[in-house]
Amino acid sequence: MREPLGETRQTYDVIAGEYARQNSSGYPRLLETIASLAACLPPGALVADVGCGPGREMRLLGERGLRVVGFDLSIGQLRAGGQSGVAQADMRQLPVRTGSVDAVWCQAALLHIPREAVPTVIGELGRVVHESGHLYLSVAEGDGEGWEIASSYGATQRRWFTYHREEELTALLSSAGFEVRAARRTRSHRDWLSVHCRRISD
Protein backbone atom coordinates (compact mmCIF):
# COMPACT_ATOMS: atom_id res chain seq x y z
CA MET A 1 0.00 0.00 0.00
CA ARG A 2 1.25 3.48 -0.85
CA GLU A 3 1.86 5.90 2.00
CA PRO A 4 -1.59 7.46 2.66
CA LEU A 5 -0.48 11.04 3.30
CA GLY A 6 1.82 11.17 0.30
CA GLU A 7 -0.80 9.89 -2.13
CA THR A 8 -3.53 12.06 -0.60
CA ARG A 9 -1.29 15.12 -1.01
CA GLN A 10 -0.74 14.24 -4.68
CA THR A 11 -4.49 13.91 -5.18
CA TYR A 12 -5.11 17.33 -3.65
CA ASP A 13 -2.48 18.79 -5.96
CA VAL A 14 -4.34 17.32 -8.95
CA ILE A 15 -7.80 18.52 -7.90
CA ALA A 16 -6.66 21.87 -6.48
CA GLY A 17 -8.35 24.10 -9.05
CA GLU A 18 -11.70 22.32 -8.97
CA TYR A 19 -11.57 21.98 -5.18
CA ALA A 20 -10.99 25.74 -4.81
CA ARG A 21 -13.84 26.48 -7.22
CA GLN A 22 -16.33 24.26 -5.38
CA ASN A 23 -15.29 25.51 -1.93
CA SER A 24 -14.94 29.24 -2.56
CA SER A 25 -17.84 30.62 -0.54
CA GLY A 26 -19.12 30.24 2.99
CA TYR A 27 -22.41 28.68 4.01
CA PRO A 28 -24.62 29.47 7.02
CA ARG A 29 -23.33 26.81 9.42
CA LEU A 30 -19.70 27.60 8.59
CA LEU A 31 -20.23 31.33 9.08
CA GLU A 32 -21.99 30.64 12.38
CA THR A 33 -19.11 28.47 13.62
CA ILE A 34 -16.50 31.04 12.65
CA ALA A 35 -18.47 33.76 14.42
CA SER A 36 -18.70 31.56 17.52
CA LEU A 37 -14.94 31.00 17.63
CA ALA A 38 -14.19 34.67 16.95
CA ALA A 39 -16.45 35.67 19.85
CA CYS A 40 -14.17 33.71 22.20
CA LEU A 41 -11.04 35.56 21.07
CA PRO A 42 -9.78 39.12 21.46
CA PRO A 43 -9.41 41.29 18.32
CA GLY A 44 -6.21 40.49 16.50
CA ALA A 45 -5.83 37.05 18.08
CA LEU A 46 -3.57 34.66 16.16
CA VAL A 47 -5.27 31.62 14.63
CA ALA A 48 -3.53 28.72 12.89
CA ASP A 49 -5.66 27.19 10.14
CA VAL A 50 -4.21 23.67 9.98
CA GLY A 51 -5.17 21.97 6.73
CA CYS A 52 -6.24 25.28 5.23
CA GLY A 53 -6.56 24.11 1.61
CA PRO A 54 -7.07 27.10 -0.70
CA GLY A 55 -7.83 29.31 2.27
CA ARG A 56 -11.57 29.95 2.41
CA GLU A 57 -11.69 29.80 6.21
CA MET A 58 -8.51 31.89 6.45
CA ARG A 59 -10.33 34.66 4.61
CA LEU A 60 -13.50 34.33 6.69
CA LEU A 61 -11.57 34.32 9.98
CA GLY A 62 -9.61 37.35 8.82
CA GLU A 63 -12.85 39.17 8.10
CA ARG A 64 -13.64 38.73 11.80
CA GLY A 65 -10.57 40.76 12.77
CA LEU A 66 -8.30 37.79 13.49
CA ARG A 67 -4.73 37.25 12.31
CA VAL A 68 -4.53 33.94 10.48
CA VAL A 69 -1.67 31.74 9.29
CA GLY A 70 -2.42 28.73 7.13
CA PHE A 71 -0.73 25.34 6.77
CA ASP A 72 -1.39 22.59 4.25
CA LEU A 73 0.56 19.62 2.92
CA SER A 74 -0.62 20.26 -0.65
CA ILE A 75 1.31 23.01 -2.40
CA GLY A 76 -1.27 22.85 -5.19
CA GLN A 77 -4.03 23.80 -2.76
CA LEU A 78 -2.02 26.70 -1.36
CA ARG A 79 -1.28 28.03 -4.85
CA ALA A 80 -4.89 27.63 -5.97
CA GLY A 81 -6.07 29.84 -3.14
CA GLY A 82 -3.50 32.59 -3.65
CA GLN A 83 -3.54 33.51 0.03
CA SER A 84 -0.63 35.20 1.79
CA GLY A 85 0.54 33.97 5.18
CA VAL A 86 0.58 30.29 4.25
CA ALA A 87 3.20 27.55 4.36
CA GLN A 88 3.42 23.95 3.22
CA ALA A 89 3.56 21.83 6.35
CA ASP A 90 2.86 18.37 7.73
CA MET A 91 0.32 18.27 10.55
CA ARG A 92 2.49 15.77 12.36
CA GLN A 93 5.24 18.38 12.80
CA LEU A 94 3.98 21.94 12.56
CA PRO A 95 6.52 24.76 12.07
CA VAL A 96 4.98 26.73 14.94
CA ARG A 97 6.48 27.69 18.29
CA THR A 98 5.05 25.98 21.36
CA GLY A 99 2.17 27.91 22.90
CA SER A 100 2.33 30.66 20.29
CA VAL A 101 -1.21 30.73 18.88
CA ASP A 102 -4.51 31.72 20.46
CA ALA A 103 -6.55 29.16 18.53
CA VAL A 104 -6.36 26.40 15.97
CA TRP A 105 -8.94 25.93 13.25
CA CYS A 106 -8.84 22.42 11.74
CA GLN A 107 -11.76 21.58 9.50
CA ALA A 108 -11.97 18.39 7.42
CA ALA A 109 -8.21 17.82 7.61
CA LEU A 110 -7.58 15.40 10.48
CA LEU A 111 -9.84 12.98 8.61
CA HIS A 112 -7.00 12.34 6.14
CA ILE A 113 -4.54 11.27 8.86
CA PRO A 114 -4.12 7.49 9.28
CA ARG A 115 -5.43 6.42 12.68
CA GLU A 116 -2.03 5.41 14.01
CA ALA A 117 -0.78 8.99 13.49
CA VAL A 118 -3.83 10.79 14.92
CA PRO A 119 -2.46 11.02 18.50
CA THR A 120 0.69 12.67 17.14
CA VAL A 121 -1.32 15.28 15.24
CA ILE A 122 -3.61 16.06 18.16
CA GLY A 123 -0.52 16.36 20.35
CA GLU A 124 0.87 18.93 17.91
CA LEU A 125 -2.37 20.92 18.02
CA GLY A 126 -2.12 20.93 21.80
CA ARG A 127 1.52 21.97 21.68
CA VAL A 128 1.04 25.08 19.54
CA VAL A 129 -1.96 26.50 21.43
CA HIS A 130 -1.21 28.46 24.58
CA GLU A 131 -2.91 27.58 27.86
CA SER A 132 -6.57 28.68 27.76
CA GLY A 133 -6.40 28.78 23.94
CA HIS A 134 -9.08 27.30 21.70
CA LEU A 135 -9.40 24.51 19.15
CA TYR A 136 -12.13 24.00 16.57
CA LEU A 137 -11.92 20.53 15.03
CA SER A 138 -14.22 18.90 12.49
CA VAL A 139 -13.90 15.24 11.46
CA ALA A 140 -15.89 12.63 9.56
CA GLU A 141 -17.97 10.60 12.00
CA GLY A 142 -18.08 6.85 11.72
CA ASP A 143 -15.88 3.77 11.87
CA GLY A 144 -12.91 2.50 9.92
CA GLU A 145 -10.44 4.06 7.49
CA GLY A 146 -9.41 3.57 3.89
CA TRP A 147 -9.17 4.94 0.36
CA GLU A 148 -11.93 6.87 -1.41
CA ILE A 149 -11.89 8.14 -5.00
CA ALA A 150 -12.10 11.94 -5.37
CA SER A 151 -14.89 11.58 -7.93
CA SER A 152 -16.81 14.67 -6.75
CA TYR A 153 -13.91 16.73 -8.13
CA GLY A 154 -13.83 14.90 -11.46
CA ALA A 155 -10.78 12.83 -10.57
CA THR A 156 -9.86 9.16 -10.41
CA GLN A 157 -7.14 9.65 -7.79
CA ARG A 158 -7.62 8.50 -4.20
CA ARG A 159 -7.72 10.22 -0.82
CA TRP A 160 -7.33 8.50 2.56
CA PHE A 161 -10.19 8.92 5.05
CA THR A 162 -10.21 8.04 8.75
CA TYR A 163 -13.51 8.12 10.64
CA HIS A 164 -13.92 9.00 14.31
CA ARG A 165 -16.37 8.55 17.17
CA GLU A 166 -16.91 11.18 19.84
CA GLU A 167 -15.80 9.11 22.85
CA GLU A 168 -12.48 8.10 21.28
CA LEU A 169 -11.83 11.59 19.93
CA THR A 170 -12.61 13.22 23.28
CA ALA A 171 -10.13 10.90 25.02
CA LEU A 172 -7.38 11.81 22.55
CA LEU A 173 -8.09 15.51 22.98
CA SER A 174 -8.03 15.17 26.75
CA SER A 175 -4.61 13.50 26.60
CA ALA A 176 -3.36 16.54 24.64
CA GLY A 177 -4.64 18.98 27.26
CA PHE A 178 -7.98 19.93 25.70
CA GLU A 179 -11.39 20.03 27.32
CA VAL A 180 -14.31 19.63 24.93
CA ARG A 181 -16.77 22.46 25.56
CA ALA A 182 -19.27 21.65 22.81
CA ALA A 183 -19.89 18.96 20.20
CA ARG A 184 -22.12 19.21 17.16
CA ARG A 185 -23.20 16.79 14.45
CA THR A 186 -24.24 17.66 10.91
CA ARG A 187 -24.82 15.72 7.72
CA SER A 188 -24.05 16.47 4.08
CA HIS A 189 -22.57 13.85 1.75
CA ARG A 190 -21.14 12.29 4.95
CA ASP A 191 -21.68 12.59 8.72
CA TRP A 192 -19.61 15.25 10.48
CA LEU A 193 -18.58 15.63 14.12
CA SER A 194 -17.33 19.07 15.16
CA VAL A 195 -15.93 19.96 18.58
CA HIS A 196 -14.96 23.24 20.21
CA CYS A 197 -12.25 22.73 22.83
CA ARG A 198 -10.34 24.82 25.35
CA ARG A 199 -6.72 24.21 26.28
CA ILE A 200 -6.46 23.63 30.03
CA SER A 201 -3.49 24.01 32.34
CA ASP A 202 -1.32 20.96 32.95
PDB file of N, CA and C in Angstrom, residues 14-68:
ATOM      1  N   VAL A  14      -3.649  17.524  -7.674  1.00  0.00           N
ATOM      2  CA  VAL A  14      -4.336  17.315  -8.952  1.00  0.00           C
ATOM      3  C   VAL A  14      -5.680  18.039  -8.991  1.00  0.00           C
ATOM      4  N   ILE A  15      -6.439  17.963  -7.904  1.00  0.00           N
ATOM      5  CA  ILE A  15      -7.804  18.518  -7.903  1.00  0.00           C
ATOM      6  C   ILE A  15      -7.850  19.946  -7.383  1.00  0.00           C
ATOM      7  N   ALA A  16      -6.711  20.582  -7.175  1.00  0.00           N
ATOM      8  CA  ALA A  16      -6.661  21.874  -6.484  1.00  0.00           C
ATOM      9  C   ALA A  16      -7.576  22.916  -7.099  1.00  0.00           C
ATOM     10  N   GLY A  17      -7.534  23.075  -8.413  1.00  0.00           N
ATOM     11  CA  GLY A  17      -8.349  24.101  -9.045  1.00  0.00           C
ATOM     12  C   GLY A  17      -9.835  23.866  -8.869  1.00  0.00           C
ATOM     13  N   GLU A  18     -10.277  22.637  -9.115  1.00  0.00           N
ATOM     14  CA  GLU A  18     -11.699  22.319  -8.972  1.00  0.00           C
ATOM     15  C   GLU A  18     -12.123  22.377  -7.508  1.00  0.00           C
ATOM     16  N   TYR A  19     -11.257  21.917  -6.616  1.00  0.00           N
ATOM     17  CA  TYR A  19     -11.565  21.984  -5.184  1.00  0.00           C
ATOM     18  C   TYR A  19     -11.765  23.437  -4.751  1.00  0.00           C
ATOM     19  N   ALA A  20     -10.866  24.328  -5.172  1.00  0.00           N
ATOM     20  CA  ALA A  20     -10.988  25.742  -4.812  1.00  0.00           C
ATOM     21  C   ALA A  20     -12.271  26.341  -5.377  1.00  0.00           C
ATOM     22  N   ARG A  21     -12.629  25.957  -6.608  1.00  0.00           N
ATOM     23  CA  ARG A  21     -13.845  26.479  -7.217  1.00  0.00           C
ATOM     24  C   ARG A  21     -15.086  26.045  -6.450  1.00  0.00           C
ATOM     25  N   GLN A  22     -15.136  24.757  -6.061  1.00  0.00           N
ATOM     26  CA  GLN A  22     -16.326  24.256  -5.378  1.00  0.00           C
ATOM     27  C   GLN A  22     -16.421  24.722  -3.929  1.00  0.00           C
ATOM     28  N   ASN A  23     -15.306  25.132  -3.342  1.00  0.00           N
ATOM     29  CA  ASN A  23     -15.288  25.512  -1.928  1.00  0.00           C
ATOM     30  C   ASN A  23     -14.848  26.962  -1.744  1.00  0.00           C
ATOM     31  N   SER A  24     -15.373  27.847  -2.585  1.00  0.00           N
ATOM     32  CA  SER A  24     -14.937  29.241  -2.563  1.00  0.00           C
ATOM     33  C   SER A  24     -15.755  30.127  -1.632  1.00  0.00           C
ATOM     34  N   SER A  25     -16.975  29.747  -1.331  1.00  0.00           N
ATOM     35  CA  SER A  25     -17.840  30.618  -0.540  1.00  0.00           C
ATOM     36  C   SER A  25     -18.259  29.943   0.760  1.00  0.00           C
ATOM     37  N   GLY A  26     -18.646  30.766   1.715  1.00  0.00           N
ATOM     38  CA  GLY A  26     -19.117  30.241   2.987  1.00  0.00           C
ATOM     39  C   GLY A  26     -20.564  29.777   2.890  1.00  0.00           C
ATOM     40  N   TYR A  27     -21.021  29.103   3.909  1.00  0.00           N
ATOM     41  CA  TYR A  27     -22.408  28.676   4.010  1.00  0.00           C
ATOM     42  C   TYR A  27     -22.846  28.939   5.447  1.00  0.00           C
ATOM     43  N   PRO A  28     -24.153  28.983   5.714  1.00  0.00           N
ATOM     44  CA  PRO A  28     -24.623  29.472   7.018  1.00  0.00           C
ATOM     45  C   PRO A  28     -23.989  28.806   8.230  1.00  0.00           C
ATOM     46  N   ARG A  29     -23.898  27.476   8.244  1.00  0.00           N
ATOM     47  CA  ARG A  29     -23.334  26.815   9.421  1.00  0.00           C
ATOM     48  C   ARG A  29     -21.864  27.162   9.605  1.00  0.00           C
ATOM     49  N   LEU A  30     -21.116  27.241   8.510  1.00  0.00           N
ATOM     50  CA  LEU A  30     -19.698  27.597   8.595  1.00  0.00           C
ATOM     51  C   LEU A  30     -19.535  29.018   9.138  1.00  0.00           C
ATOM     52  N   LEU A  31     -20.326  29.948   8.614  1.00  0.00           N
ATOM     53  CA  LEU A  31     -20.232  31.328   9.076  1.00  0.00           C
ATOM     54  C   LEU A  31     -20.601  31.433  10.556  1.00  0.00           C
ATOM     55  N   GLU A  32     -21.580  30.658  10.971  1.00  0.00           N
ATOM     56  CA  GLU A  32     -21.988  30.642  12.378  1.00  0.00           C
ATOM     57  C   GLU A  32     -20.870  30.116  13.274  1.00  0.00           C
ATOM     58  N   THR A  33     -20.192  29.064  12.829  1.00  0.00           N
ATOM     59  CA  THR A  33     -19.113  28.469  13.616  1.00  0.00           C
ATOM     60  C   THR A  33     -17.927  29.427  13.718  1.00  0.00           C
ATOM     61  N   ILE A  34     -17.588  30.076  12.626  1.00  0.00           N
ATOM     62  CA  ILE A  34     -16.495  31.044  12.646  1.00  0.00           C
ATOM     63  C   ILE A  34     -16.833  32.207  13.572  1.00  0.00           C
ATOM     64  N   ALA A  35     -18.063  32.677  13.527  1.00  0.00           N
ATOM     65  CA  ALA A  35     -18.475  33.763  14.420  1.00  0.00           C
ATOM     66  C   ALA A  35     -18.390  33.334  15.876  1.00  0.00           C
ATOM     67  N   SER A  36     -18.749  32.067  16.154  1.00  0.00           N
ATOM     68  CA  SER A  36     -18.701  31.562  17.524  1.00  0.00           C
ATOM     69  C   SER A  36     -17.272  31.511  18.041  1.00  0.00           C
ATOM     70  N   LEU A  37     -16.339  31.034  17.204  1.00  0.00           N
ATOM     71  CA  LEU A  37     -14.944  31.001  17.630  1.00  0.00           C
ATOM     72  C   LEU A  37     -14.398  32.407  17.807  1.00  0.00           C
ATOM     73  N   ALA A  38     -14.693  33.298  16.867  1.00  0.00           N
ATOM     74  CA  ALA A  38     -14.192  34.670  16.949  1.00  0.00           C
ATOM     75  C   ALA A  38     -14.681  35.369  18.212  1.00  0.00           C
ATOM     76  N   ALA A  39     -15.893  35.037  18.645  1.00  0.00           N
ATOM     77  CA  ALA A  39     -16.453  35.667  19.847  1.00  0.00           C
ATOM     78  C   ALA A  39     -15.687  35.277  21.101  1.00  0.00           C
ATOM     79  N   CYS A  40     -14.950  34.168  21.042  1.00  0.00           N
ATOM     80  CA  CYS A  40     -14.171  33.706  22.195  1.00  0.00           C
ATOM     81  C   CYS A  40     -12.781  34.327  22.245  1.00  0.00           C
ATOM     82  N   LEU A  41     -12.406  35.067  21.206  1.00  0.00           N
ATOM     83  CA  LEU A  41     -11.045  35.560  21.067  1.00  0.00           C
ATOM     84  C   LEU A  41     -10.994  37.076  21.052  1.00  0.00           C
ATOM     85  N   PRO A  42      -9.911  37.669  21.536  1.00  0.00           N
ATOM     86  CA  PRO A  42      -9.775  39.123  21.463  1.00  0.00           C
ATOM     87  C   PRO A  42      -9.476  39.555  20.034  1.00  0.00           C
ATOM     88  N   PRO A  43      -9.758  40.798  19.663  1.00  0.00           N
ATOM     89  CA  PRO A  43      -9.413  41.285  18.325  1.00  0.00           C
ATOM     90  C   PRO A  43      -7.923  41.119  18.058  1.00  0.00           C
ATOM     91  N   GLY A  44      -7.614  40.667  16.858  1.00  0.00           N
ATOM     92  CA  GLY A  44      -6.213  40.489  16.499  1.00  0.00           C
ATOM     93  C   GLY A  44      -5.589  39.216  16.999  1.00  0.00           C
ATOM     94  N   ALA A  45      -6.364  38.329  17.598  1.00  0.00           N
ATOM     95  CA  ALA A  45      -5.827  37.054  18.081  1.00  0.00           C
ATOM     96  C   ALA A  45      -5.258  36.261  16.899  1.00  0.00           C
ATOM     97  N   LEU A  46      -4.249  35.440  17.201  1.00  0.00           N
ATOM     98  CA  LEU A  46      -3.568  34.664  16.161  1.00  0.00           C
ATOM     99  C   LEU A  46      -4.175  33.267  16.071  1.00  0.00           C
ATOM    100  N   VAL A  47      -4.650  32.913  14.885  1.00  0.00           N
ATOM    101  CA  VAL A  47      -5.273  31.618  14.632  1.00  0.00           C
ATOM    102  C   VAL A  47      -4.456  30.865  13.592  1.00  0.00           C
ATOM    103  N   ALA A  48      -4.171  29.599  13.861  1.00  0.00           N
ATOM    104  CA  ALA A  48      -3.527  28.723  12.886  1.00  0.00           C
ATOM    105  C   ALA A  48      -4.603  27.876  12.217  1.00  0.00           C
ATOM    106  N   ASP A  49      -4.744  28.023  10.909  1.00  0.00           N
ATOM    107  CA  ASP A  49      -5.662  27.188  10.140  1.00  0.00           C
ATOM    108  C   ASP A  49      -4.851  25.998   9.628  1.00  0.00           C
ATOM    109  N   VAL A  50      -5.012  24.863  10.273  1.00  0.00           N
ATOM    110  CA  VAL A  50      -4.213  23.671   9.982  1.00  0.00           C
ATOM    111  C   VAL A  50      -4.990  22.786   9.007  1.00  0.00           C
ATOM    112  N   GLY A  51      -4.443  22.619   7.813  1.00  0.00           N
ATOM    113  CA  GLY A  51      -5.165  21.967   6.731  1.00  0.00           C
ATOM    114  C   GLY A  51      -6.040  22.981   6.023  1.00  0.00           C
ATOM    115  N   CYS A  52      -5.455  24.127   5.703  1.00  0.00           N
ATOM    116  CA  CYS A  52      -6.237  25.282   5.233  1.00  0.00           C
ATOM    117  C   CYS A  52      -6.719  25.166   3.802  1.00  0.00           C
ATOM    118  N   GLY A  53      -6.151  24.212   3.009  1.00  0.00           N
ATOM    119  CA  GLY A  53      -6.558  24.110   1.609  1.00  0.00           C
ATOM    120  C   GLY A  53      -6.319  25.426   0.882  1.00  0.00           C
ATOM    121  N   PRO A  54      -7.246  25.839   0.022  1.00  0.00           N
ATOM    122  CA  PRO A  54      -7.072  27.096  -0.701  1.00  0.00           C
ATOM    123  C   PRO A  54      -7.346  28.346   0.129  1.00  0.00           C
ATOM    124  N   GLY A  55      -7.780  28.169   1.360  1.00  0.00           N
ATOM    125  CA  GLY A  55      -7.826  29.307   2.269  1.00  0.00           C
ATOM    126  C   GLY A  55      -9.163  29.996   2.476  1.00  0.00           C
ATOM    127  N   ARG A  56     -10.262  29.314   2.191  1.00  0.00           N
ATOM    128  CA  ARG A  56     -11.565  29.946   2.408  1.00  0.00           C
ATOM    129  C   ARG A  56     -11.749  30.369   3.854  1.00  0.00           C
ATOM    130  N   GLU A  57     -11.482  29.463   4.802  1.00  0.00           N
ATOM    131  CA  GLU A  57     -11.686  29.805   6.207  1.00  0.00           C
ATOM    132  C   GLU A  57     -10.667  30.832   6.703  1.00  0.00           C
ATOM    133  N   MET A  58      -9.472  30.841   6.124  1.00  0.00           N
ATOM    134  CA  MET A  58      -8.511  31.891   6.454  1.00  0.00           C
ATOM    135  C   MET A  58      -9.114  33.260   6.169  1.00  0.00           C
ATOM    136  N   ARG A  59      -9.719  33.375   4.996  1.00  0.00           N
ATOM    137  CA  ARG A  59     -10.332  34.656   4.613  1.00  0.00           C
ATOM    138  C   ARG A  59     -11.480  35.022   5.543  1.00  0.00           C
ATOM    139  N   LEU A  60     -12.337  34.050   5.847  1.00  0.00           N
ATOM    140  CA  LEU A  60     -13.496  34.331   6.689  1.00  0.00           C
ATOM    141  C   LEU A  60     -13.088  34.678   8.122  1.00  0.00           C
ATOM    142  N   LEU A  61     -12.076  33.991   8.640  1.00  0.00           N
ATOM    143  CA  LEU A  61     -11.573  34.319   9.977  1.00  0.00           C
ATOM    144  C   LEU A  61     -10.939  35.707   9.981  1.00  0.00           C
ATOM    145  N   GLY A  62     -10.211  36.030   8.922  1.00  0.00           N
ATOM    146  CA  GLY A  62      -9.605  37.348   8.821  1.00  0.00           C
ATOM    147  C   GLY A  62     -10.639  38.461   8.780  1.00  0.00           C
ATOM    148  N   GLU A  63     -11.778  38.181   8.149  1.00  0.00           N
ATOM    149  CA  GLU A  63     -12.847  39.172   8.099  1.00  0.00           C
ATOM    150  C   GLU A  63     -13.453  39.436   9.470  1.00  0.00           C
ATOM    151  N   ARG A  64     -13.177  38.554  10.420  1.00  0.00           N
ATOM    152  CA  ARG A  64     -13.637  38.734  11.801  1.00  0.00           C
ATOM    153  C   ARG A  64     -12.594  39.460  12.661  1.00  0.00           C
ATOM    154  N   GLY A  65     -11.571  39.985  12.035  1.00  0.00           N
ATOM    155  CA  GLY A  65     -10.573  40.758  12.769  1.00  0.00           C
ATOM    156  C   GLY A  65      -9.477  39.924  13.403  1.00  0.00           C
ATOM    157  N   LEU A  66      -9.329  38.681  12.945  1.00  0.00           N
ATOM    158  CA  LEU A  66      -8.303  37.795  13.494  1.00  0.00           C
ATOM    159  C   LEU A  66      -7.103  37.740  12.551  1.00  0.00           C
ATOM    160  N   ARG A  67      -5.932  37.514  13.107  1.00  0.00           N
ATOM    161  CA  ARG A  67      -4.731  37.252  12.310  1.00  0.00           C
ATOM    162  C   ARG A  67      -4.661  35.749  12.067  1.00  0.00           C
ATOM    163  N   VAL A  68      -4.442  35.357  10.826  1.00  0.00           N
ATOM    164  CA  VAL A  68      -4.527  33.939  10.483  1.00  0.00           C
ATOM    165  C   VAL A  68      -3.297  33.519   9.686  1.00  0.00           C
TER     166      VAL A  68
END
